[in-house]
Amino acid sequence: MALSDLNPVERNEEGIAAVLGILKQQFGERFQTGAAIRSQHAHTTTYIPTQAPDGVAFPETTEEVQEIVRACAAHRVPVIAFGVGSSLEGHTNAPGGGISVDTSRMNRILAVNPQDLDCTVEPGVTREDLNRHLRDTGLFFPIDPGANASLGGMAATRASGTNAVRYGTMRENVLSLTAVMADGETVTTGKRAKKSSAGYDLTRLLVGSEGTLGIITSLTLRLQGIPQAISGGVCPFPSLEAACNAVIATIQMGIPVARIELVNALQMRAMKNYSKLDYPESPCLFVEFHGSDAGVAEQAETFGMIAEENGGGPFLWTSVAEERTKLWKARHDAYWASLTLRPGTKGLSTDVCVPISRLAECVAETEADIAEMGLVAPIVGHAGDGNFHVLVLMDVNDPKEIALAEKFVSRLNMRAIAMDGTCTGEHGIGQGKIGFLRHELGHGVDIMRSIKKALDPQDIMNPGKILPA
Ligand SMILES: Cc1cc2nc3c(=O)[nH]c(=O)nc-3n(C[C@H](O)[C@H](O)[C@H](O)COP(=O)(O)OP(=O)(O)OC[C@H]3O[C@@H](n4cnc5c(N)ncnc54)[C@H](O)[C@@H]3O)c2cc1C
């Protein structure tokens, strides 16, 4: 993607200069304008070019976020929320400059209500911090994107990950939130009741809005009980299609699998070398079951039979925590392992999601496309949701390689949409997927634009993202 292809956002030099002066005075050392820190707060995870903000503020309270937004609103300056910067589609870039609002100092856990299975946190708390805090309560927060992302960032991207197949995504797990809107006012979108029919669902409007409507300053999240028993293992298959068919059968039979992750042969090679795993270099499913001792044993046995019927196996599974941890660490390190397949290159990580019945077909066509286009591009997927990722490894200094990767991604997105799926199951639109939104949602994009205009008439909240110019 050339910089010129990204949504342009005009710089407001005068406004930016005014806001830099105001925030320096208000925040002192907690407002930084050095080149290194500004570029760390722009997009850093893929080949999409870095577009740095003009300054980075580190607020500690909702009121301080309000002060920043009000200063930006008064001078029509972009304001871009920042969690830990692990998003993959240029979400945190500042195409028109402006102020990055780093939420890392808003990292307090405000309440845990074990009896109600919920908690309230500030947006800078990371999912690993929260789970460490919860350990002694017997509860955990299940949403698990590979990165140790902030909960504010996860809500803003409607993230999910390996165990969404059992526990849902951020859409199902945020009960309510408080956000500072573009005019500097705060809104709290709900109470702690497990369900509500009270008016428009503002929680779900803000979840997935990628910082384009407001800055989340607290979130109330659903929690789960830590299961009595967990078992899991790895099962090899003769082909990617066979592995997908086993996933489809597992889901259609209603086995309450907690994780079922697809890894193709190339990805398996990378993971074997990087994480020292002793499994065949063939397509594999990484599977995990949660429940009682008897329940997980039964689920594992049933899955083993399904695998065998689809030509897979042997399915080796264990309940030993250390062995499981090693497997899932390897799965979470898949991104870093892939980069070793072509040293010196960068990855373009793309994700699509299709109805489960179309998964095998979509993955098979995609693998054939990778071979035909001569790409080095391993596949991994949260296959139980029909969601999979391709990491295209490319030399970012070679325009031909970039063009080829973009062509591949475009074909993949259009294939998923044609199969009644989506161009992004969990990474979001950011800058990288703007071109596909209308293909997927048609007039829905105009409705989104009306909402954006009503709530952010000056277009200061993370401009240049989600909606086509
Ligand atoms: C190795 C790797 C593996 C990954 N695997 C997965 C995966 O399995 N599943 C998945 O869903 N994602 C995955 N991701 C993507 C990424 O981790 C998620 O998108 C994550 O939710 C981003 O959180 P963050 O804290 O890094 O947000 P950031 O990158 O800092 O921000 C992301 C977006 O959210 C907005 N934002 C941040 N904080 C707030 C706030 N408080 N209020 C309003 N808007 C805000 C930003 O403006 C930006 O638009 C992966 C990324 C990497 C690098």
Short mmCIF file of C-alpha atoms and ligand atoms in Angstrom, two decimals:
data_model
loop_
_atom_site.label_atom_id
_atom_site.label_comp_id
_atom_site.label_asym_id
_atom_site.label_seq_id
_atom_site.Cartn_x
_atom_site.Cartn_y
_atom_site.Cartn_z
CA MET A 1 0.00 0.00 0.00
CA ALA A 2 1.52 3.29 -1.04
CA LEU A 3 1.13 6.19 1.38
CA SER A 4 -0.88 8.01 -1.30
CA ASP A 5 -3.48 5.22 -1.18
CA LEU A 6 -4.24 5.88 2.50
CA ASN A 7 -7.13 8.18 3.40
CA PRO A 8 -5.60 11.68 3.32
CA VAL A 9 -6.19 13.96 6.34
CA GLU A 10 -5.27 17.61 6.02
CA ARG A 11 -2.89 18.99 8.68
CA ASN A 12 -4.10 21.96 10.68
CA GLU A 13 -0.70 23.50 11.50
CA GLU A 14 -2.04 26.47 13.45
CA GLY A 15 -4.34 24.32 15.58
CA ILE A 16 -1.62 21.75 16.25
CA ALA A 17 0.82 24.47 17.39
CA ALA A 18 -1.81 25.86 19.77
CA VAL A 19 -2.61 22.44 21.28
CA LEU A 20 1.08 21.55 21.70
CA GLY A 21 1.49 24.72 23.80
CA ILE A 22 -1.62 24.03 25.92
CA LEU A 23 -0.78 20.38 26.64
CA LYS A 24 2.89 21.11 27.44
CA GLN A 25 1.69 23.55 30.06
CA GLN A 26 -1.02 21.27 31.47
CA PHE A 27 0.84 17.97 31.46
CA GLY A 28 4.55 18.92 31.79
CA GLU A 29 6.67 15.75 31.56
CA ARG A 30 3.55 13.73 30.84
CA PHE A 31 3.40 15.32 27.40
CA GLN A 32 6.20 14.29 25.04
CA THR A 33 7.14 15.52 21.58
CA GLY A 34 10.44 13.71 20.91
CA ALA A 35 10.75 12.01 17.50
CA ALA A 36 11.35 8.51 18.91
CA ILE A 37 8.35 8.48 21.21
CA ARG A 38 6.10 9.96 18.52
CA SER A 39 7.09 7.29 16.03
CA GLN A 40 6.59 4.51 18.64
CA HIS A 41 3.02 5.75 18.96
CA ALA A 42 2.31 5.48 15.24
CA HIS A 43 1.76 2.24 13.36
CA THR A 44 4.74 -0.08 13.88
CA THR A 45 3.57 -3.66 13.38
CA THR A 46 3.47 -4.10 9.59
CA TYR A 47 4.61 -2.55 6.33
CA ILE A 48 1.98 0.23 6.42
CA PRO A 49 4.07 3.42 6.59
CA THR A 50 4.48 5.12 9.96
CA GLN A 51 2.59 8.43 10.33
CA ALA A 52 3.61 9.91 13.66
CA PRO A 53 1.47 12.18 15.86
CA ASP A 54 2.83 15.60 16.89
CA GLY A 55 2.77 14.85 20.60
CA VAL A 56 1.97 12.05 23.05
CA ALA A 57 -0.01 12.71 26.24
CA PHE A 58 -0.10 10.34 29.23
CA PRO A 59 -3.34 11.11 31.13
CA GLU A 60 -4.11 9.42 34.46
CA THR A 61 -7.83 10.13 34.81
CA THR A 62 -11.00 10.52 32.76
CA GLU A 63 -10.93 14.25 33.57
CA GLU A 64 -7.46 14.54 32.04
CA VAL A 65 -8.65 12.76 28.89
CA GLN A 66 -11.49 15.28 28.78
CA GLU A 67 -9.00 18.17 29.01
CA ILE A 68 -7.01 16.79 26.07
CA VAL A 69 -10.09 16.18 23.92
CA ARG A 70 -11.50 19.64 24.74
CA ALA A 71 -8.21 21.32 23.74
CA CYS A 72 -8.15 19.31 20.49
CA ALA A 73 -11.83 20.06 19.79
CA ALA A 74 -11.32 23.79 20.37
CA HIS A 75 -8.52 23.86 17.78
CA ARG A 76 -9.80 21.11 15.43
CA VAL A 77 -6.81 18.81 16.00
CA PRO A 78 -6.87 14.99 15.61
CA VAL A 79 -6.79 12.90 18.78
CA ILE A 80 -5.74 9.25 18.56
CA ALA A 81 -6.19 6.84 21.47
CA PHE A 82 -3.31 4.44 22.08
CA GLY A 83 -3.22 1.19 24.10
CA VAL A 84 -0.04 -0.81 23.49
CA GLY A 85 0.13 -0.35 19.70
CA SER A 86 -0.27 -4.03 18.74
CA SER A 87 -3.01 -3.43 16.16
CA LEU A 88 -2.21 -4.55 12.63
CA GLU A 89 -4.00 -2.29 10.14
CA GLY A 90 -2.46 1.16 10.71
CA HIS A 91 -4.99 1.96 13.46
CA THR A 92 -2.71 4.21 15.54
CA ASN A 93 -1.24 6.21 12.64
CA ALA A 94 -1.78 9.97 12.61
CA PRO A 95 -2.22 10.85 8.90
CA GLY A 96 -3.07 14.47 9.73
CA GLY A 97 -0.78 14.64 12.79
CA GLY A 98 -2.36 15.47 16.13
CA ILE A 99 -2.19 14.10 19.67
CA SER A 100 -1.75 10.46 20.70
CA VAL A 101 -3.50 9.70 24.00
CA ASP A 102 -1.46 6.91 25.61
CA THR A 103 -3.64 5.14 28.20
CA SER A 104 -0.82 3.16 29.88
CA ARG A 105 -1.05 5.23 33.09
CA MET A 106 -4.77 4.51 33.34
CA ASN A 107 -4.05 1.01 34.56
CA ARG A 108 -6.09 0.57 37.73
CA ILE A 109 -8.45 -2.31 38.37
CA LEU A 110 -11.36 -0.41 39.87
CA ALA A 111 -13.60 -3.25 41.10
CA VAL A 112 -13.90 -7.02 41.00
CA ASN A 113 -17.36 -8.45 41.78
CA PRO A 114 -16.80 -12.22 42.09
CA GLN A 115 -20.45 -12.93 42.89
CA ASP A 116 -21.60 -11.20 39.72
CA LEU A 117 -18.70 -12.51 37.61
CA ASP A 118 -17.66 -9.05 36.46
CA CYS A 119 -15.00 -6.40 36.98
CA THR A 120 -14.42 -2.74 36.11
CA VAL A 121 -11.02 -1.61 34.82
CA GLU A 122 -9.30 1.38 33.30
CA PRO A 123 -8.42 1.05 29.61
CA GLY A 124 -4.64 0.71 30.03
CA VAL A 125 -4.91 -2.53 32.04
CA THR A 126 -3.59 -5.35 29.85
CA ARG A 127 -5.31 -8.73 29.65
CA GLU A 128 -2.32 -10.43 31.31
CA ASP A 129 -2.32 -7.88 34.18
CA LEU A 130 -6.01 -8.50 34.72
CA ASN A 131 -5.62 -12.27 34.78
CA ARG A 132 -2.68 -12.03 37.21
CA HIS A 133 -4.86 -9.88 39.48
CA LEU A 134 -7.79 -12.32 39.25
CA ARG A 135 -5.79 -15.51 39.83
CA ASP A 136 -6.70 -15.93 43.52
CA THR A 137 -10.41 -15.31 42.91
CA GLY A 138 -10.86 -18.46 40.79
CA LEU A 139 -11.99 -16.25 37.89
CA PHE A 140 -10.40 -15.25 34.61
CA PHE A 141 -10.98 -12.97 31.65
CA PRO A 142 -11.04 -15.24 28.60
CA ILE A 143 -10.38 -13.02 25.57
CA ASP A 144 -6.90 -13.74 24.35
CA PRO A 145 -5.43 -12.04 21.29
CA GLY A 146 -1.84 -13.15 20.78
CA ALA A 147 -0.40 -9.87 22.03
CA ASN A 148 -0.61 -8.64 25.63
CA ALA A 149 -2.93 -5.88 24.45
CA SER A 150 -4.67 -3.23 26.55
CA LEU A 151 -8.33 -3.86 27.37
CA GLY A 152 -9.22 -0.43 25.95
CA GLY A 153 -7.50 -1.31 22.67
CA MET A 154 -9.14 -4.73 22.64
CA ALA A 155 -12.59 -3.21 23.10
CA ALA A 156 -11.85 -0.56 20.47
CA THR A 157 -10.87 -3.21 17.88
CA ARG A 158 -13.56 -5.73 18.98
CA ALA A 159 -10.71 -8.21 19.45
CA SER A 160 -11.00 -11.92 20.02
CA GLY A 161 -8.40 -14.68 19.62
CA THR A 162 -7.87 -18.33 20.40
CA ASN A 163 -10.75 -19.07 22.77
CA ALA A 164 -13.48 -16.88 21.27
CA VAL A 165 -15.04 -20.09 19.93
CA ARG A 166 -16.09 -20.87 23.52
CA TYR A 167 -16.29 -17.48 25.26
CA GLY A 168 -17.14 -15.01 22.48
CA THR A 169 -15.34 -11.81 21.47
CA MET A 170 -15.05 -8.39 23.09
CA ARG A 171 -18.55 -7.74 21.71
CA GLU A 172 -20.00 -10.35 24.09
CA ASN A 173 -17.69 -9.60 27.01
CA VAL A 174 -17.95 -5.83 27.52
CA LEU A 175 -21.02 -5.16 29.69
CA SER A 176 -20.67 -1.39 29.63
CA LEU A 177 -18.07 1.33 29.28
CA THR A 178 -17.38 5.00 29.89
CA ALA A 179 -15.97 7.08 27.06
CA VAL A 180 -14.96 10.68 26.45
CA MET A 181 -16.72 11.79 23.28
CA ALA A 182 -15.53 14.28 20.65
CA ASP A 183 -17.06 17.28 22.50
CA GLY A 184 -15.24 16.33 25.72
CA GLU A 185 -18.41 15.05 27.47
CA THR A 186 -18.41 11.57 29.01
CA VAL A 187 -20.98 8.85 28.39
CA THR A 188 -21.53 5.66 30.40
CA THR A 189 -23.25 3.17 28.15
CA GLY A 190 -24.85 0.83 30.70
CA LYS A 191 -24.96 -0.64 34.19
CA ARG A 192 -23.73 -4.05 35.37
CA ALA A 193 -26.91 -6.01 34.64
CA LYS A 194 -26.15 -9.08 32.54
CA LYS A 195 -28.73 -8.04 29.95
CA SER A 196 -30.66 -4.89 29.11
CA SER A 197 -33.26 -3.71 26.59
CA ALA A 198 -32.75 -0.05 27.44
CA GLY A 199 -32.61 1.85 24.16
CA TYR A 200 -29.90 1.89 21.50
CA ASP A 201 -26.94 -0.32 22.32
CA LEU A 202 -24.22 2.31 22.79
CA THR A 203 -21.81 -0.22 24.28
CA ARG A 204 -21.71 -2.14 21.04
CA LEU A 205 -21.50 1.04 19.00
CA LEU A 206 -18.29 1.98 20.80
CA VAL A 207 -16.88 -1.57 20.89
CA GLY A 208 -15.12 -1.88 17.54
CA SER A 209 -15.18 1.86 16.79
CA GLU A 210 -11.35 2.01 16.79
CA GLY A 211 -11.16 5.33 18.62
CA THR A 212 -13.15 7.09 15.88
CA LEU A 213 -16.12 7.98 18.13
CA GLY A 214 -14.71 8.35 21.64
CA ILE A 215 -11.90 7.41 24.02
CA ILE A 216 -12.81 4.62 26.42
CA THR A 217 -11.77 5.48 29.99
CA SER A 218 -13.26 2.52 31.85
CA LEU A 219 -14.82 -0.83 30.98
CA THR A 220 -16.99 -3.32 32.85
CA LEU A 221 -16.14 -6.83 31.69
CA ARG A 222 -17.67 -10.28 32.12
CA LEU A 223 -15.50 -12.86 33.89
CA GLN A 224 -15.54 -16.67 33.82
CA GLY A 225 -14.76 -19.32 36.43
CA ILE A 226 -11.40 -21.03 35.92
CA PRO A 227 -12.37 -24.53 34.68
CA GLN A 228 -11.85 -27.47 37.02
CA ALA A 229 -9.96 -29.37 34.33
CA ILE A 230 -8.25 -28.37 31.08
CA SER A 231 -6.90 -30.78 28.51
CA GLY A 232 -5.42 -30.15 25.12
CA GLY A 233 -3.17 -31.39 22.41
CA VAL A 234 -2.10 -31.34 18.79
CA CYS A 235 -3.48 -33.43 15.94
CA PRO A 236 -1.78 -33.70 12.51
CA PHE A 237 -3.76 -34.04 9.25
CA PRO A 238 -2.82 -35.13 5.72
CA SER A 239 -4.15 -31.89 4.21
CA LEU A 240 -5.40 -28.48 5.26
CA GLU A 241 -8.81 -29.35 3.87
CA ALA A 242 -9.01 -32.49 6.04
CA ALA A 243 -8.13 -30.41 9.11
CA CYS A 244 -10.84 -27.86 8.23
CA ASN A 245 -13.39 -30.63 7.75
CA ALA A 246 -12.56 -31.95 11.23
CA VAL A 247 -13.12 -28.43 12.63
CA ILE A 248 -16.46 -28.13 10.86
CA ALA A 249 -17.61 -31.54 12.19
CA THR A 250 -16.47 -30.65 15.74
CA ILE A 251 -18.43 -27.39 15.76
CA GLN A 252 -21.48 -28.85 14.03
CA MET A 253 -21.62 -31.69 16.61
CA GLY A 254 -21.72 -29.06 19.36
CA ILE A 255 -18.54 -30.18 21.16
CA PRO A 256 -17.87 -27.21 23.48
CA VAL A 257 -14.25 -26.90 22.41
CA ALA A 258 -12.44 -23.99 24.13
CA ARG A 259 -9.82 -23.51 21.42
CA ILE A 260 -9.38 -25.10 18.01
CA GLU A 261 -6.56 -23.56 16.05
CA LEU A 262 -5.51 -24.36 12.52
CA VAL A 263 -1.83 -24.29 11.51
CA ASN A 264 -0.67 -25.12 7.98
CA ALA A 265 2.46 -27.13 7.13
CA LEU A 266 4.64 -24.07 6.46
CA GLN A 267 3.61 -22.45 9.74
CA MET A 268 4.25 -25.74 11.52
CA ARG A 269 7.80 -25.82 10.11
CA ALA A 270 8.43 -22.32 11.45
CA MET A 271 6.96 -23.17 14.87
CA LYS A 272 8.92 -26.43 15.15
CA ASN A 273 12.19 -24.59 14.60
CA TYR A 274 11.33 -21.51 16.66
CA SER A 275 9.61 -23.20 19.62
CA LYS A 276 11.40 -26.59 19.45
CA LEU A 277 8.19 -28.60 18.99
CA ASP A 278 8.31 -32.30 18.16
CA TYR A 279 5.40 -32.69 15.71
CA PRO A 280 5.19 -33.58 12.00
CA GLU A 281 5.55 -30.79 9.46
CA SER A 282 1.96 -31.19 8.28
CA PRO A 283 -1.26 -29.23 8.81
CA CYS A 284 -2.23 -29.51 12.47
CA LEU A 285 -5.04 -28.57 14.82
CA PHE A 286 -4.16 -27.27 18.30
CA VAL A 287 -7.14 -28.08 20.52
CA GLU A 288 -8.14 -27.36 24.12
CA PHE A 289 -11.12 -28.48 26.22
CA HIS A 290 -12.43 -26.92 29.47
CA GLY A 291 -14.74 -28.61 31.99
CA SER A 292 -14.77 -31.37 34.60
CA ASP A 293 -12.18 -34.19 34.55
CA ALA A 294 -14.68 -36.57 32.98
CA GLY A 295 -16.00 -33.89 30.61
CA VAL A 296 -12.64 -32.95 29.11
CA ALA A 297 -11.67 -36.62 28.71
CA GLU A 298 -14.91 -37.31 26.87
CA GLN A 299 -14.53 -34.26 24.63
CA ALA A 300 -10.95 -35.23 23.79
CA GLU A 301 -11.99 -38.77 22.87
CA THR A 302 -14.85 -37.58 20.66
CA PHE A 303 -12.55 -35.11 18.94
CA GLY A 304 -9.98 -37.90 18.40
CA MET A 305 -12.66 -39.96 16.61
CA ILE A 306 -13.68 -37.03 14.40
CA ALA A 307 -10.02 -36.45 13.52
CA GLU A 308 -9.59 -40.12 12.58
CA GLU A 309 -12.70 -40.06 10.39
CA ASN A 310 -11.09 -37.16 8.51
CA GLY A 311 -7.79 -39.00 8.03
CA GLY A 312 -6.03 -37.19 10.92
CA GLY A 313 -4.19 -38.38 13.98
CA PRO A 314 -2.79 -39.56 16.19
CA PHE A 315 -4.35 -36.99 18.54
CA LEU A 316 -2.00 -36.75 21.49
CA TRP A 317 -3.50 -34.84 24.39
CA THR A 318 -2.50 -34.03 27.95
CA SER A 319 -3.89 -32.42 31.08
CA VAL A 320 -0.39 -31.56 32.38
CA ALA A 321 -0.27 -27.78 32.73
CA GLU A 322 3.42 -27.32 31.74
CA GLU A 323 2.99 -29.29 28.51
CA ARG A 324 -0.13 -27.34 27.56
CA THR A 325 1.56 -24.05 28.35
CA LYS A 326 4.45 -24.97 26.03
CA LEU A 327 2.02 -25.73 23.19
CA TRP A 328 0.05 -22.51 23.57
CA LYS A 329 3.19 -20.43 23.98
CA ALA A 330 4.31 -21.88 20.64
CA ARG A 331 0.92 -21.03 19.10
CA HIS A 332 1.08 -17.48 20.46
CA ASP A 333 4.63 -17.11 19.11
CA ALA A 334 3.49 -18.19 15.63
CA TYR A 335 3.82 -14.61 14.30
CA TRP A 336 7.44 -14.29 15.44
CA ALA A 337 8.22 -17.85 14.28
CA SER A 338 6.90 -17.00 10.78
CA LEU A 339 9.28 -14.07 10.42
CA THR A 340 12.21 -16.56 10.59
CA LEU A 341 11.01 -18.17 7.34
CA ARG A 342 12.37 -15.20 5.36
CA PRO A 343 14.84 -13.28 7.53
CA GLY A 344 14.98 -9.54 6.83
CA THR A 345 11.38 -9.36 5.58
CA LYS A 346 8.32 -7.88 7.26
CA GLY A 347 4.95 -9.52 7.61
CA LEU A 348 1.58 -8.39 6.35
CA SER A 349 -0.84 -10.09 8.71
CA THR A 350 -4.32 -10.26 7.27
CA ASP A 351 -7.46 -11.89 8.64
CA VAL A 352 -10.78 -12.98 7.20
CA CYS A 353 -13.72 -14.92 8.62
CA VAL A 354 -16.34 -17.04 6.82
CA PRO A 355 -19.33 -19.11 7.91
CA ILE A 356 -17.93 -22.36 9.27
CA SER A 357 -19.42 -24.44 6.42
CA ARG A 358 -17.28 -22.48 3.89
CA LEU A 359 -14.02 -22.67 5.88
CA ALA A 360 -12.41 -25.65 4.09
CA GLU A 361 -13.24 -24.18 0.66
CA CYS A 362 -11.95 -20.70 1.55
CA VAL A 363 -8.71 -22.00 3.05
CA ALA A 364 -8.09 -24.40 0.14
CA GLU A 365 -8.60 -21.65 -2.46
CA THR A 366 -6.34 -19.35 -0.47
CA GLU A 367 -3.56 -21.93 -0.22
CA ALA A 368 -3.78 -22.50 -3.98
CA ASP A 369 -3.57 -18.73 -4.54
CA ILE A 370 -0.45 -18.48 -2.34
CA ALA A 371 1.23 -21.24 -4.38
CA GLU A 372 0.18 -19.73 -7.73
CA MET A 373 1.45 -16.26 -6.75
CA GLY A 374 4.75 -17.67 -5.42
CA LEU A 375 4.34 -16.11 -1.97
CA VAL A 376 5.86 -17.20 1.33
CA ALA A 377 2.74 -16.91 3.47
CA PRO A 378 1.95 -19.28 6.35
CA ILE A 379 -1.66 -19.75 7.48
CA VAL A 380 -2.96 -19.92 11.06
CA GLY A 381 -6.54 -19.64 12.17
CA HIS A 382 -9.05 -19.51 14.95
CA ALA A 383 -10.74 -22.13 12.83
CA GLY A 384 -13.64 -22.86 15.19
CA ASP A 385 -15.02 -19.42 14.32
CA GLY A 386 -14.27 -19.77 10.59
CA ASN A 387 -11.53 -17.14 11.12
CA PHE A 388 -8.02 -17.48 9.69
CA HIS A 389 -4.92 -15.34 9.16
CA VAL A 390 -2.29 -15.29 6.44
CA LEU A 391 1.07 -13.67 7.13
CA VAL A 392 2.59 -12.59 3.81
CA LEU A 393 6.35 -12.18 4.19
CA MET A 394 7.78 -9.53 1.92
CA ASP A 395 10.67 -7.20 1.24
CA VAL A 396 9.14 -3.84 2.08
CA ASN A 397 11.72 -2.07 -0.09
CA ASP A 398 10.56 -3.89 -3.21
CA PRO A 399 7.45 -2.23 -4.72
CA LYS A 400 6.76 -5.35 -6.82
CA GLU A 401 6.53 -7.53 -3.69
CA ILE A 402 4.26 -5.00 -2.01
CA ALA A 403 1.99 -4.87 -5.07
CA LEU A 404 1.81 -8.68 -5.20
CA ALA A 405 0.99 -8.92 -1.48
CA GLU A 406 -1.75 -6.31 -1.86
CA LYS A 407 -3.21 -8.18 -4.82
CA PHE A 408 -3.26 -11.37 -2.75
CA VAL A 409 -4.94 -9.65 0.21
CA SER A 410 -7.52 -8.07 -2.05
CA ARG A 411 -8.39 -11.45 -3.60
CA LEU A 412 -8.58 -13.04 -0.17
CA ASN A 413 -10.91 -10.35 1.19
CA MET A 414 -13.17 -10.51 -1.85
CA ARG A 415 -13.22 -14.31 -1.65
CA ALA A 416 -14.31 -14.19 2.00
CA ILE A 417 -16.98 -11.55 1.29
CA ALA A 418 -18.27 -13.60 -1.67
CA MET A 419 -18.66 -16.55 0.71
CA ASP A 420 -20.88 -14.42 2.97
CA GLY A 421 -17.95 -13.73 5.26
CA THR A 422 -16.05 -10.65 6.35
CA CYS A 423 -12.78 -8.94 5.37
CA THR A 424 -11.81 -8.89 9.05
CA GLY A 425 -12.85 -11.27 11.79
CA GLU A 426 -10.93 -9.54 14.55
CA HIS A 427 -8.11 -7.19 13.51
CA GLY A 428 -10.42 -4.39 12.39
CA ILE A 429 -10.42 -1.95 9.47
CA GLY A 430 -7.88 0.73 10.50
CA GLN A 431 -6.32 2.07 7.31
CA GLY A 432 -5.49 -1.25 5.65
CA LYS A 433 -9.02 -2.56 5.01
CA ILE A 434 -10.93 0.65 4.25
CA GLY A 435 -11.24 -0.31 0.59
CA PHE A 436 -13.23 -3.45 1.39
CA LEU A 437 -15.86 -2.09 3.76
CA ARG A 438 -18.32 -0.99 1.09
CA HIS A 439 -18.00 -4.32 -0.73
CA GLU A 440 -19.01 -6.00 2.50
CA LEU A 441 -21.63 -3.64 3.94
CA GLY A 442 -22.85 -1.47 1.04
CA HIS A 443 -25.22 1.25 2.31
CA GLY A 444 -24.19 0.34 5.86
CA VAL A 445 -21.11 2.48 5.25
CA ASP A 446 -23.33 5.55 4.67
CA ILE A 447 -25.15 4.89 7.96
CA MET A 448 -21.78 4.63 9.71
CA ARG A 449 -20.75 7.94 8.16
CA SER A 450 -23.95 9.59 9.44
CA ILE A 451 -23.23 8.32 12.95
CA LYS A 452 -19.64 9.54 12.74
CA LYS A 453 -20.78 12.99 11.52
CA ALA A 454 -23.38 13.28 14.29
CA LEU A 455 -20.98 12.33 17.07
CA ASP A 456 -17.77 13.85 15.74
CA PRO A 457 -18.75 16.67 13.35
CA GLN A 458 -15.19 18.07 13.17
CA ASP A 459 -13.71 14.60 12.42
CA ILE A 460 -11.08 14.85 15.15
CA MET A 461 -11.37 11.33 16.62
CA ASN A 462 -8.78 9.13 14.89
CA PRO A 463 -9.50 10.59 11.42
CA GLY A 464 -8.66 8.65 8.25
CA LYS A 465 -9.70 5.28 9.72
CA ILE A 466 -12.55 2.83 9.01
CA LEU A 467 -14.59 5.02 6.61
CA PRO A 468 -13.54 5.63 2.99
CA ALA A 469 -12.70 9.28 2.24
C1 LIG B 1 1.56 -11.06 17.34
C2 LIG B 1 0.18 -10.50 17.30
C3 LIG B 1 -0.91 -11.37 17.38
C4 LIG B 1 -2.22 -10.86 17.36
N1 LIG B 1 -3.25 -11.74 17.48
C5 LIG B 1 -4.52 -11.26 17.56
C6 LIG B 1 -5.61 -12.14 17.77
O1 LIG B 1 -5.43 -13.35 17.88
N2 LIG B 1 -6.85 -11.60 17.86
C7 LIG B 1 -7.08 -10.26 17.76
O2 LIG B 1 -8.23 -9.83 17.88
N3 LIG B 1 -6.07 -9.40 17.53
C8 LIG B 1 -4.80 -9.87 17.43
N4 LIG B 1 -3.76 -9.00 17.23
C9 LIG B 1 -4.04 -7.56 17.04
C10 LIG B 1 -4.02 -6.70 18.32
O3 LIG B 1 -3.38 -7.34 19.39
C11 LIG B 1 -5.44 -6.31 18.70
O4 LIG B 1 -6.00 -5.51 17.68
C12 LIG B 1 -5.55 -5.54 20.03
O5 LIG B 1 -6.90 -5.52 20.40
C13 LIG B 1 -5.03 -4.11 19.98
O6 LIG B 1 -4.91 -3.62 21.32
P1 LIG B 1 -3.83 -2.48 21.66
O7 LIG B 1 -3.87 -2.22 23.11
O8 LIG B 1 -2.51 -2.86 21.09
O9 LIG B 1 -4.45 -1.27 20.85
P2 LIG B 1 -3.72 -0.19 19.94
O10 LIG B 1 -2.99 -0.88 18.83
O11 LIG B 1 -2.94 0.72 20.78
O12 LIG B 1 -4.97 0.57 19.34
C14 LIG B 1 -5.84 -0.10 18.47
C15 LIG B 1 -7.01 0.80 18.08
O13 LIG B 1 -7.82 1.02 19.23
C16 LIG B 1 -7.91 2.41 19.53
N5 LIG B 1 -7.84 2.53 20.98
C17 LIG B 1 -6.86 2.11 21.82
N6 LIG B 1 -7.20 2.38 23.09
C18 LIG B 1 -8.42 2.99 23.06
C19 LIG B 1 -9.29 3.55 24.04
N7 LIG B 1 -8.99 3.52 25.33
N8 LIG B 1 -10.44 4.11 23.63
C20 LIG B 1 -10.78 4.15 22.31
N9 LIG B 1 -9.98 3.66 21.34
C21 LIG B 1 -8.82 3.08 21.71
C22 LIG B 1 -6.74 3.05 18.82
O14 LIG B 1 -7.00 4.40 18.50
C23 LIG B 1 -6.62 2.18 17.59
O15 LIG B 1 -7.54 2.58 16.62
C24 LIG B 1 -2.43 -9.48 17.23
C25 LIG B 1 -1.34 -8.61 17.15
C26 LIG B 1 -0.06 -9.11 17.16
C27 LIG B 1 1.10 -8.14 17.06
#
